[in-house]
Coordinates of C-alpha atoms and ligand atoms in Angstrom, one line a residue:
X9 CA -58.0 214.2 38.8
X10 CA -56.4 211.3 36.9
X11 CA -53.5 209.8 38.7
X12 CA -50.4 208.8 36.9
X13 CA -49.2 205.2 36.7
X14 CA -45.8 204.0 37.8
X15 CA -43.3 203.7 40.6
X16 CA -42.2 206.8 42.3
X17 CA -38.4 207.0 42.3
X18 CA -36.3 208.4 45.2
X19 CA -32.9 210.0 44.8
X20 CA -30.5 210.7 47.7
X21 CA -28.8 214.1 48.0
X22 CA -25.1 214.0 47.1
X23 CA -23.6 217.2 48.4
X24 CA -20.0 218.3 47.7
X25 CA -19.3 216.3 44.6
X26 CA -17.4 217.4 41.5
X27 CA -18.7 220.4 39.6
X28 CA -20.1 218.5 36.7
X29 CA -22.5 216.5 38.9
X30 CA -24.6 219.5 39.7
X31 CA -23.5 222.4 37.5
X32 CA -25.5 224.4 34.9
X33 CA -23.8 224.3 31.5
X34 CA -24.7 227.0 29.0
X35 CA -24.4 226.0 25.3
X36 CA -22.8 228.7 23.2
X37 CA -23.5 228.3 19.5
X38 CA -20.5 230.4 18.2
X39 CA -22.0 231.2 14.8
X40 CA -24.9 233.1 16.5
X41 CA -23.7 234.3 20.0
X42 CA -21.9 237.5 19.3
X43 CA -20.1 238.9 16.3
X44 CA -17.1 241.2 17.1
X45 CA -15.9 241.8 13.6
X46 CA -19.3 242.6 12.1
X47 CA -19.1 240.1 9.2
X48 CA -22.4 238.5 10.2
X49 CA -20.9 235.4 11.7
X50 CA -20.4 235.1 15.5
X51 CA -16.8 234.7 16.6
X52 CA -14.5 234.0 19.5
X53 CA -13.7 237.6 20.3
X54 CA -17.4 238.2 20.3
X55 CA -17.8 235.4 22.9
X56 CA -14.9 236.8 25.0
X57 CA -16.5 240.2 25.1
X58 CA -19.9 238.9 26.3
X59 CA -18.8 236.2 28.8
X60 CA -19.5 238.5 31.7
X61 CA -23.2 238.3 30.8
X62 CA -23.0 234.5 31.4
X63 CA -21.2 234.9 34.7
X64 CA -23.9 237.3 35.8
X65 CA -26.6 234.9 34.6
X66 CA -25.2 232.5 37.1
X67 CA -24.2 229.4 35.0
X68 CA -21.1 227.3 36.0
X69 CA -19.8 226.3 32.6
X70 CA -20.1 226.9 28.9
X71 CA -20.0 224.4 26.1
X72 CA -19.0 225.7 22.7
X73 CA -20.3 224.1 19.5
X74 CA -17.6 223.6 16.9
X75 CA -15.3 226.5 15.9
X76 CA -12.7 224.4 14.2
X77 CA -11.5 224.7 10.6
X78 CA -14.4 223.5 8.5
X79 CA -16.1 224.1 5.1
X80 CA -19.3 224.7 7.3
X81 CA -21.4 222.2 5.3
X82 CA -23.0 221.2 8.6
X83 CA -22.4 224.4 10.5
X84 CA -19.0 223.2 11.7
X85 CA -19.9 219.6 12.6
X86 CA -17.9 218.8 9.5
X87 CA -14.3 219.3 10.9
X88 CA -11.4 219.8 8.5
X89 CA -8.8 220.4 11.2
X90 CA -9.5 219.4 14.8
X91 CA -6.6 221.4 16.2
X92 CA -7.2 224.8 14.6
X93 CA -9.8 227.6 14.7
X94 CA -11.6 228.4 11.5
X95 CA -10.8 232.0 10.3
X96 CA -14.5 232.7 10.5
X97 CA -14.3 232.5 14.2
X98 CA -10.8 233.8 14.8
X99 CA -7.5 232.2 15.7
X100 CA -6.0 229.9 18.3
X101 CA -4.8 233.0 20.2
X102 CA -8.4 234.2 20.3
X103 CA -9.4 230.9 21.7
X104 CA -6.7 231.1 24.4
X105 CA -7.9 234.6 25.3
X106 CA -11.5 233.4 25.5
X107 CA -10.5 230.5 27.7
X108 CA -8.5 232.7 30.1
X109 CA -11.4 235.2 30.4
X110 CA -13.8 232.4 31.1
X111 CA -11.6 231.0 33.8
X112 CA -11.1 234.5 35.3
X113 CA -14.9 234.7 35.6
X114 CA -15.0 231.3 37.2
X115 CA -16.6 229.6 34.2
X116 CA -15.5 226.1 33.0
X117 CA -15.2 225.6 29.3
X118 CA -16.3 222.4 27.4
X119 CA -15.6 222.1 23.7
X120 CA -17.2 219.9 21.1
X121 CA -15.4 216.8 20.0
X122 CA -16.7 215.4 16.7
X123 CA -15.3 211.9 16.4
X124 CA -17.8 210.0 14.3
X125 CA -17.0 211.8 11.1
X126 CA -14.6 214.4 9.6
X127 CA -15.2 216.9 6.8
X128 CA -14.6 215.6 3.3
X129 CA -12.0 218.4 3.3
X130 CA -10.0 216.8 6.1
X131 CA -6.5 215.8 4.9
X132 CA -7.2 212.2 6.0
X133 CA -10.1 212.0 3.6
X134 CA -8.2 213.7 0.8
X135 CA -5.4 211.3 1.3
X136 CA -7.9 208.4 1.3
X137 CA -9.4 209.5 -2.0
X138 CA -6.0 209.8 -3.6
X139 CA -4.9 206.4 -2.4
X140 CA -5.9 203.0 -3.8
X141 CA -8.7 200.8 -2.5
X142 CA -7.4 198.7 0.3
X143 CA -4.8 201.2 1.3
X144 CA -3.9 202.4 4.9
X145 CA -5.3 205.8 4.0
X146 CA -8.7 204.4 3.0
X147 CA -8.8 202.4 6.3
X148 CA -9.3 205.7 8.1
X149 CA -12.9 205.6 6.8
X150 CA -15.5 203.0 5.7
X151 CA -14.8 202.5 2.0
X152 CA -16.4 199.5 0.3
X153 CA -17.0 198.2 -3.2
X154 CA -20.6 198.6 -4.3
X155 CA -23.1 195.8 -5.0
X156 CA -24.4 194.9 -8.4
X157 CA -22.5 193.8 -11.5
X158 CA -20.5 197.0 -11.8
X159 CA -20.5 198.1 -8.2
X160 CA -23.3 200.6 -9.1
X161 CA -25.3 199.9 -5.9
X162 CA -24.5 201.1 -2.4
X163 CA -22.9 198.5 -0.2
X164 CA -25.9 198.3 2.1
X165 CA -29.3 199.8 2.8
X166 CA -28.3 202.4 5.4
X167 CA -29.8 205.9 5.2
X168 CA -28.3 209.3 6.1
X169 CA -29.8 211.1 9.1
X170 CA -30.2 214.1 6.9
X171 CA -32.1 212.2 4.2
X172 CA -31.0 210.1 1.2
X173 CA -28.6 207.1 1.2
X174 CA -25.7 206.9 3.7
X175 CA -23.2 206.1 0.8
X176 CA -21.6 208.1 -1.9
X177 CA -19.5 206.7 -4.7
X178 CA -16.1 208.2 -5.5
X179 CA -14.3 208.7 -8.7
X180 CA -10.9 207.0 -8.4
X181 CA -7.6 208.7 -9.3
X182 CA -7.7 207.2 -12.8
X183 CA -11.1 208.7 -13.5
X184 CA -13.1 205.5 -13.2
X185 CA -16.1 205.1 -10.9
X186 CA -14.9 203.5 -7.8
X187 CA -15.7 202.5 -4.2
X188 CA -18.4 204.0 -1.9
X189 CA -17.8 205.7 1.4
X190 CA -20.2 205.7 4.3
X191 CA -21.7 208.9 5.8
X192 CA -24.5 208.7 8.4
X193 CA -24.9 212.4 8.0
X194 CA -24.1 214.6 5.0
X195 CA -22.0 213.3 2.1
X196 CA -19.5 216.0 3.2
X197 CA -19.2 214.1 6.5
X198 CA -17.5 210.7 5.9
X199 CA -17.6 208.4 8.9
X200 CA -14.3 207.4 10.5
X201 CA -13.4 203.8 11.0
X202 CA -13.0 203.5 14.7
X203 CA -12.0 199.8 14.4
X204 CA -8.7 201.2 13.1
X205 CA -6.2 201.8 16.0
X206 CA -4.6 204.6 14.0
X207 CA -7.8 206.6 14.1
X208 CA -7.9 206.0 17.9
X209 CA -4.4 207.3 18.3
X210 CA -5.1 210.4 16.2
X211 CA -7.9 211.3 18.6
X212 CA -5.8 210.7 21.6
X213 CA -3.5 213.4 20.2
X214 CA -6.5 215.7 19.6
X215 CA -7.8 215.3 23.1
X216 CA -4.4 216.1 24.6
X217 CA -4.0 219.1 22.3
X218 CA -7.1 220.8 23.9
X219 CA -6.6 219.4 27.4
X220 CA -3.0 220.8 27.4
X221 CA -4.5 224.2 26.3
X222 CA -6.6 224.1 29.5
X223 CA -10.2 223.1 28.4
X224 CA -12.3 221.6 31.1
X225 CA -13.6 218.9 28.9
X226 CA -15.7 217.9 25.9
X227 CA -19.2 217.4 24.7
X228 CA -18.9 214.4 22.4
X229 CA -20.9 214.4 19.2
X230 CA -22.7 211.3 18.1
X231 CA -20.7 208.8 20.2
X232 CA -23.4 206.1 19.7
X233 CA -22.5 206.1 16.0
X234 CA -18.8 205.6 16.2
X235 CA -18.5 201.8 16.1
X236 CA -20.2 199.9 13.3
X237 CA -21.1 196.2 13.2
X238 CA -18.3 194.2 11.5
X239 CA -19.0 193.8 7.8
X240 CA -21.5 196.7 7.8
X241 CA -24.6 194.5 7.4
X242 CA -28.0 195.8 6.3
X243 CA -30.1 197.6 8.9
X244 CA -32.9 195.1 9.5
X245 CA -35.5 197.7 10.2
X246 CA -34.4 200.5 8.0
X247 CA -37.9 201.0 6.5
X248 CA -39.5 201.5 9.9
X249 CA -36.6 203.3 11.5
X250 CA -35.3 205.4 8.6
X251 CA -31.8 206.5 9.6
X252 CA -32.6 206.1 13.3
X253 CA -33.5 203.3 15.5
X254 CA -36.6 202.0 17.3
X255 CA -36.5 201.6 21.0
X256 CA -36.6 198.0 22.1
X257 CA -35.6 196.6 18.8
X258 CA -32.5 194.6 18.2
X259 CA -29.3 196.6 17.9
X260 CA -29.1 198.4 14.6
X261 CA -25.7 197.9 13.0
X262 CA -24.6 201.5 13.1
X263 CA -25.8 202.6 16.6
X264 CA -24.5 201.8 20.1
X265 CA -22.2 198.9 19.4
X266 CA -20.3 197.3 22.3
X267 CA -17.0 198.4 20.8
X268 CA -17.6 202.0 21.8
X269 CA -16.9 201.3 25.4
X270 CA -13.2 200.6 25.3
X271 CA -12.8 203.9 23.4
X272 CA -14.7 205.8 26.1
X273 CA -12.6 204.1 28.8
X274 CA -9.4 205.2 27.1
X275 CA -10.6 208.8 26.9
X276 CA -11.7 208.7 30.5
X277 CA -8.2 207.7 31.6
X278 CA -6.7 210.6 29.6
X279 CA -9.1 213.1 31.2
X280 CA -8.5 211.7 34.6
X281 CA -4.7 212.1 34.1
X282 CA -5.2 215.9 34.0
X283 CA -5.8 218.0 37.2
X284 CA -9.0 219.9 37.8
X285 CA -12.0 217.6 37.3
X286 CA -12.1 217.6 33.5
X287 CA -15.3 216.1 32.2
X288 CA -16.9 214.7 29.1
X289 CA -20.6 214.6 28.2
X290 CA -21.8 212.3 25.5
X291 CA -24.5 213.4 23.1
X292 CA -25.7 209.8 23.4
X293 CA -29.0 209.1 21.8
X294 CA -29.4 205.8 23.6
X295 CA -32.7 204.3 24.8
X296 CA -34.0 203.0 27.2
X297 CA -32.0 205.0 29.8
X298 CA -31.3 201.7 31.6
X299 CA -29.1 200.9 28.6
X300 CA -27.6 204.3 28.5
X301 CA -26.5 203.8 32.1
X302 CA -23.7 201.5 30.7
X303 CA -22.3 204.6 29.1
X304 CA -21.8 206.5 32.3
X305 CA -20.2 203.8 34.4
X306 CA -17.5 205.3 36.5
X307 CA -14.8 204.7 34.0
X308 CA -16.7 205.9 30.9
X309 CA -18.5 209.2 30.2
X310 CA -19.1 211.5 33.2
X311 CA -22.5 212.2 31.9
X312 CA -24.7 212.0 28.8
X313 CA -27.5 214.2 27.5
X314 CA -31.0 213.2 28.6
X315 CA -33.0 213.4 25.4
X316 CA -35.6 211.1 27.0
X317 CA -36.5 214.2 29.2
X318 CA -36.3 216.6 26.3
X319 CA -38.6 214.4 24.2
X320 CA -41.2 213.9 26.9
X321 CA -43.4 216.5 25.0
X322 CA -44.2 218.1 28.4
X323 CA -47.0 215.6 28.9
X324 CA -47.5 214.7 32.6
X325 CA -47.3 210.9 32.3
X326 CA -44.4 211.0 29.9
X327 CA -42.5 213.5 32.0
X328 CA -43.2 211.5 35.1
X329 CA -41.9 208.4 33.5
X330 CA -38.8 210.1 32.1
X331 CA -37.8 211.4 35.5
X332 CA -38.4 208.0 37.2
X333 CA -36.3 206.4 34.5
X334 CA -33.6 209.0 34.7
X335 CA -32.9 208.7 38.4
X336 CA -33.3 204.9 38.3
X337 CA -30.8 204.5 35.5
X338 CA -28.2 207.1 36.4
X339 CA -28.3 206.4 40.2
X340 CA -27.7 202.7 39.4
X341 CA -24.2 203.5 38.3
X342 CA -23.5 206.6 40.5
X343 CA -23.7 209.1 37.6
X344 CA -25.6 212.4 37.8
X345 CA -28.7 212.7 35.7
X346 CA -28.7 215.5 33.3
X347 CA -31.6 217.6 32.1
X348 CA -32.1 219.6 28.9
X349 CA -35.0 221.3 27.1
X350 CA -33.3 223.0 24.1
X351 CA -30.2 222.9 21.9
X352 CA -29.1 223.8 18.4
X353 CA -30.8 220.7 16.9
X354 CA -34.3 221.0 18.2
X355 CA -37.2 223.5 18.0
X356 CA -36.7 226.0 20.9
X357 CA -38.9 224.9 23.8
X358 CA -40.6 228.3 24.0
X359 CA -42.1 227.4 20.6
X360 CA -42.4 223.6 21.1
X361 CA -44.6 224.3 24.1
X362 CA -46.8 226.8 22.2
X363 CA -48.8 224.0 20.6
X364 CA -46.1 222.0 18.7
X365 CA -45.7 219.4 21.3
X366 CA -47.2 216.7 19.1
X367 CA -44.7 217.0 16.2
X368 CA -43.0 213.7 15.6
X369 CA -39.5 215.0 15.8
X370 CA -38.3 218.3 17.2
X371 CA -35.3 218.4 14.9
X372 CA -37.4 218.9 11.7
X373 CA -38.0 222.5 12.4
X374 CA -41.0 224.7 11.6
X375 CA -41.4 226.5 8.3
X376 CA -43.7 229.4 7.2
X377 CA -46.2 226.9 5.8
X378 CA -46.5 224.9 9.0
X379 CA -49.0 225.6 11.8
X380 CA -47.5 228.3 13.9
X381 CA -47.0 228.1 17.6
X382 CA -48.8 230.2 20.1
X383 CA -46.1 232.6 21.4
X384 CA -47.7 233.5 24.7
X385 CA -48.7 230.0 25.6
X386 CA -45.2 228.8 24.5
X387 CA -43.3 231.3 26.7
X388 CA -45.6 230.8 29.7
X389 CA -45.1 227.1 29.6
X390 CA -41.5 227.2 28.8
X391 CA -40.8 229.4 31.8
X392 CA -42.6 226.9 33.9
X393 CA -40.8 224.0 32.3
X394 CA -37.4 225.6 32.9
X395 CA -38.1 226.2 36.5
X396 CA -39.3 222.6 36.9
X397 CA -36.0 221.5 35.3
X398 CA -33.8 223.8 37.3
X399 CA -35.2 222.5 40.6
X400 CA -34.0 219.0 39.8
X401 CA -30.9 217.4 41.2
X402 CA -28.2 216.8 38.6
X403 CA -26.6 218.8 35.9
X404 CA -28.6 221.1 33.6
X405 CA -27.9 222.2 30.1
X406 CA -29.2 225.5 28.8
X407 CA -29.1 226.7 25.2
X408 CA -28.2 230.3 24.3
X409 CA -31.2 232.5 24.0
X410 CA -33.5 230.5 26.1
X411 CA -32.8 232.8 29.0
X412 CA -34.4 235.5 26.9
X413 CA -37.4 233.4 26.2
X414 CA -36.5 233.4 22.5
X415 CA -39.0 231.6 20.3
X416 CA -37.9 229.6 17.2
X417 CA -37.7 231.6 14.0
X418 CA -40.6 229.8 12.4
X419 CA -41.1 231.9 9.3
X420 CA -37.6 231.7 7.9
X421 CA -37.8 231.6 4.1
X422 CA -36.3 228.7 2.2
X423 CA -33.7 231.0 0.5
X424 CA -31.9 231.5 3.9
X425 CA -32.0 227.8 5.0
X426 CA -28.5 226.3 5.4
X427 CA -29.1 223.1 7.3
X428 CA -28.2 220.2 5.0
X429 CA -31.5 218.5 5.9
X430 CA -33.4 221.2 3.9
X431 CA -31.5 220.5 0.7
X432 CA -31.3 216.7 1.1
X433 CA -35.0 216.4 1.5
X434 CA -36.0 219.1 -1.1
X435 CA -37.4 221.3 1.6
X436 CA -39.7 218.6 3.0
X437 CA -37.9 218.8 6.3
X438 CA -37.1 222.5 6.9
X439 CA -34.3 221.6 9.3
X440 CA -32.7 223.3 12.3
X441 CA -31.9 226.8 11.2
X442 CA -34.9 228.3 13.1
X443 CA -33.2 227.7 16.5
X444 CA -29.8 228.9 15.3
X445 CA -30.6 232.6 14.6
X446 CA -28.2 235.3 15.9
X447 CA -29.0 236.5 19.5
X448 CA -30.5 239.9 20.1
X449 CA -28.4 241.8 22.7
X450 CA -29.4 245.5 22.4
X451 CA -32.7 246.4 20.8
X452 CA -32.3 248.6 17.7
X453 CA -28.5 248.4 17.5
X454 CA -28.1 247.5 13.9
X455 CA -30.6 245.2 12.1
X456 CA -29.4 242.3 14.3
X457 CA -30.0 244.0 17.6
X458 CA -26.5 244.2 18.9
X459 CA -25.4 240.8 17.7
X460 CA -22.9 243.1 16.0
X461 CA -23.1 246.8 15.0
X462 CA -23.2 246.3 11.3
X463 CA -26.6 244.5 11.2
X464 CA -25.2 241.6 9.1
X465 CA -26.2 238.1 10.0
X466 CA -25.7 234.7 8.5
X467 CA -29.4 234.1 9.3
X468 CA -31.8 237.0 9.6
X469 CA -33.6 237.6 12.9
X470 CA -37.4 237.8 12.8
X471 CA -38.8 241.2 13.7
X472 CA -40.1 240.0 17.0
X473 CA -36.5 239.3 18.3
X474 CA -36.1 243.0 19.0
X475 CA -38.5 242.9 22.0
X476 CA -36.6 239.9 23.4
X477 CA -33.2 241.7 23.4
X478 CA -31.2 241.3 26.5
X479 CA -31.1 245.0 27.3
X480 CA -34.9 245.0 27.3
X481 CA -34.9 242.4 30.1
X482 CA -31.9 243.3 32.2
X483 CA -33.1 244.4 35.6
X484 CA -36.8 244.3 34.5
X485 CA -38.9 242.5 37.1
X486 CA -40.7 239.6 35.7
X487 CA -38.6 239.3 32.5
X488 CA -37.4 235.9 31.5
X489 CA -33.8 236.9 31.9
X490 CA -34.4 237.9 35.6
X491 CA -36.4 234.7 36.1
X492 CA -33.4 232.6 35.0
X493 CA -31.0 234.6 37.1
X494 CA -33.2 234.2 40.2
X495 CA -33.7 230.5 39.6
X496 CA -29.9 229.9 39.1
X497 CA -29.1 232.0 42.2
X498 CA -31.5 230.1 44.4
X499 CA -30.5 226.8 42.8
X500 CA -26.9 227.5 43.9
X501 CA -27.7 228.9 47.3
X502 CA -29.9 226.0 48.3
X503 CA -27.6 223.4 46.5
X504 CA -30.5 222.1 44.5
X505 CA -28.2 220.5 41.9
X506 CA -26.7 218.4 44.7
X507 CA -30.1 217.7 46.3
X508 CA -32.5 214.9 46.7
X509 CA -35.7 213.9 44.9
X510 CA -39.1 212.6 46.0
X511 CA -42.4 213.0 44.3
X512 CA -45.1 214.8 46.2
X513 CA -47.9 212.2 46.0
X514 CA -50.6 214.7 46.1
X515 CA -49.1 216.3 43.0
X516 CA -48.7 213.3 40.7
X517 CA -51.6 213.6 38.3
X518 CA -52.5 214.7 34.8
X519 CA -53.2 218.1 36.3
X520 CA -50.0 218.8 38.3
X521 CA -46.6 217.3 38.9
X522 CA -44.7 218.1 42.1
X523 CA -41.5 217.0 43.8
X524 CA -39.5 217.8 46.8
X525 CA -35.8 218.6 46.7
X526 CA -34.6 218.9 50.3
X527 CA -37.0 221.5 51.9
X528 CA -38.0 222.9 48.5
X529 CA -41.2 221.9 46.8
X530 CA -41.4 222.3 43.1
X531 CA -44.9 222.1 41.6
X532 CA -46.1 222.6 38.0
X533 CA -49.7 223.1 37.0
X534 CA -50.4 221.6 33.5
X535 CA -54.1 222.5 33.6
X536 CA -56.2 225.5 32.8
X537 CA -57.5 226.0 36.4
X538 CA -55.5 227.4 39.3
X539 CA -54.4 225.0 42.1
X540 CA -54.3 226.0 45.8
X541 CA -50.8 226.9 47.0
X542 CA -49.4 224.5 49.7
X543 CA -48.2 226.0 52.9
X544 CA -44.7 227.4 53.0
X545 CA -42.8 230.4 51.8
X546 CA -42.8 231.0 48.0
X547 CA -39.2 231.4 46.7
X548 CA -39.9 231.9 43.0
X549 CA -42.8 231.6 40.6
X550 CA -42.6 231.4 36.8
X551 CA -45.6 233.6 36.0
X552 CA -44.6 237.3 36.0
X553 CA -46.6 239.4 38.4
X554 CA -48.1 236.5 40.3
X555 CA -48.5 237.5 44.0
X556 CA -46.9 235.5 46.8
X557 CA -50.2 234.0 48.0
X558 CA -51.9 233.6 44.6
X559 CA -52.8 230.0 43.7
X560 CA -50.6 228.2 41.2
X561 CA -51.7 229.4 37.8
X562 CA -52.1 227.6 34.5
X563 CA -48.8 226.3 33.2
X564 CA -47.0 227.9 36.2
X565 CA -44.2 226.4 38.3
X566 CA -43.7 227.5 41.9
X567 CA -40.8 226.9 44.2
X568 CA -41.9 226.8 47.9
X569 CA -39.7 226.4 50.9
X570 CA -41.5 224.2 53.4
Ligands
LIG7 C1 -25.0 216.2 16.4 C2 -25.0 217.7 16.3 C3 -25.7 218.1 15.1 C4 -24.9 217.5 13.9 C5 -24.8 216.0 14.0 C6 -23.7 215.5 13.0 O1 -26.3 215.7 16.5 O2 -25.5 218.2 17.5 O3 -25.8 219.5 15.0 O4 -25.5 217.9 12.7 O5 -24.3 215.6 15.3 O6 -22.4 215.9 13.5

């Protein structure tokens, strides 16, 4: 058995802290959760009607992806009005009803705050376009003159995360070709200028608007992009890094600039001034984690997503390192570590783990012409991975549908694809639609299996989703839904989220990884051969039908009280 290399981290239990330190937060993707009015697009009344299913699942909180007014060029991450609900999803009154119902069921509600960019349909941007270069209106965004004799070249070499240049040239009010504006994402998502105090004040109002309504906090989109290096210099490694960054390389001019910290501190003060432990989680793509620790100091974010863990490809050494780095980094500032395996931007882990682990980036999706994952292997490993994650101390994030074991829709035809990545790369990167398909609730109810009763869907479900429908799993021993329910129940009863962490040295190898959380042992078998079960009483195992004394099977995780 090859042992793994590296220090073995220790983490102390921290019982009785605020809910966000140990809670399980379920991501609702409103477009695809439940559709009450049958138009094919999920909505707030649909969410309200189905919230009881999340309470019975056993999660502590929900996070809703954007439902604000938006032309939906990036599925709502292009916000045209931060303080209103898009008619696609309902009304503000529907939001209030949803929030009240969630609170009645004991669920906290986090909403998505998208501060790096607005929609090009936002009134701020429309005003900026109508105003002259150098005006106060343009100062909301990053407008610059182009390079070249006639300003025909973009102001710098930055690229969009979705492909192509990060700059678009505008036509001025007099019809002439004019300045360029910066967009790290789609051209319909102009980046705000956070060096402008007026922009900062606008967001204070937005935060207060939702906090006053009673939300429990925010998931903050792309916070690492908000501040740009003064003068917007060229990205020194753009050819290697593309739109992104390379770990260990000098700070790229558009990511994780120092100037983000005063903004987070200001927000933290606002949240802390409200009762009831409001919290904010940053979607911070910051590496190494020791650097990200600066983001969760006690007066900044409460927590950040842990993409280091998500990206560990489920490889023993990588996973081992990611957990060591996580506790090391987050404990150093007293913040909880978070854990996540799936979200609306990456290939669902039930498919990633079915043979796609080696793909360079999980956010590029899988198309009909790509190698297809092994569904059985994927689900078996994903169930093990989830149980491995839910045994860890800290806060865990779940993505809607993973509790059903849903695979990615990997054969979605190009004609249905809506992610801007698909269009901006001419289909070379198929994008993220495959993980955003409407959920199946009741098998055979309409073509969308109970997502609504009409069968309409903004993305079609694959045939196989029928067998994953919630009603096919509810109360069925061994189903993925029942596995999640049991894991969440035991996690709560034994306070695993508030617990401790120590590796089990005899299970730190290429073949198996195991740790202890209080008196619970969590062991995952990466190999093909079964491993003898240590002494103790088995609490839960990820392979359906495995007997209480069976050895630990291939890709299985067991929880043992010892
Ligand atoms: C975040 C969102 C993603 C969106 C991007 C731009 O990464 O999760 O869906 O496309 O930001 O807002």
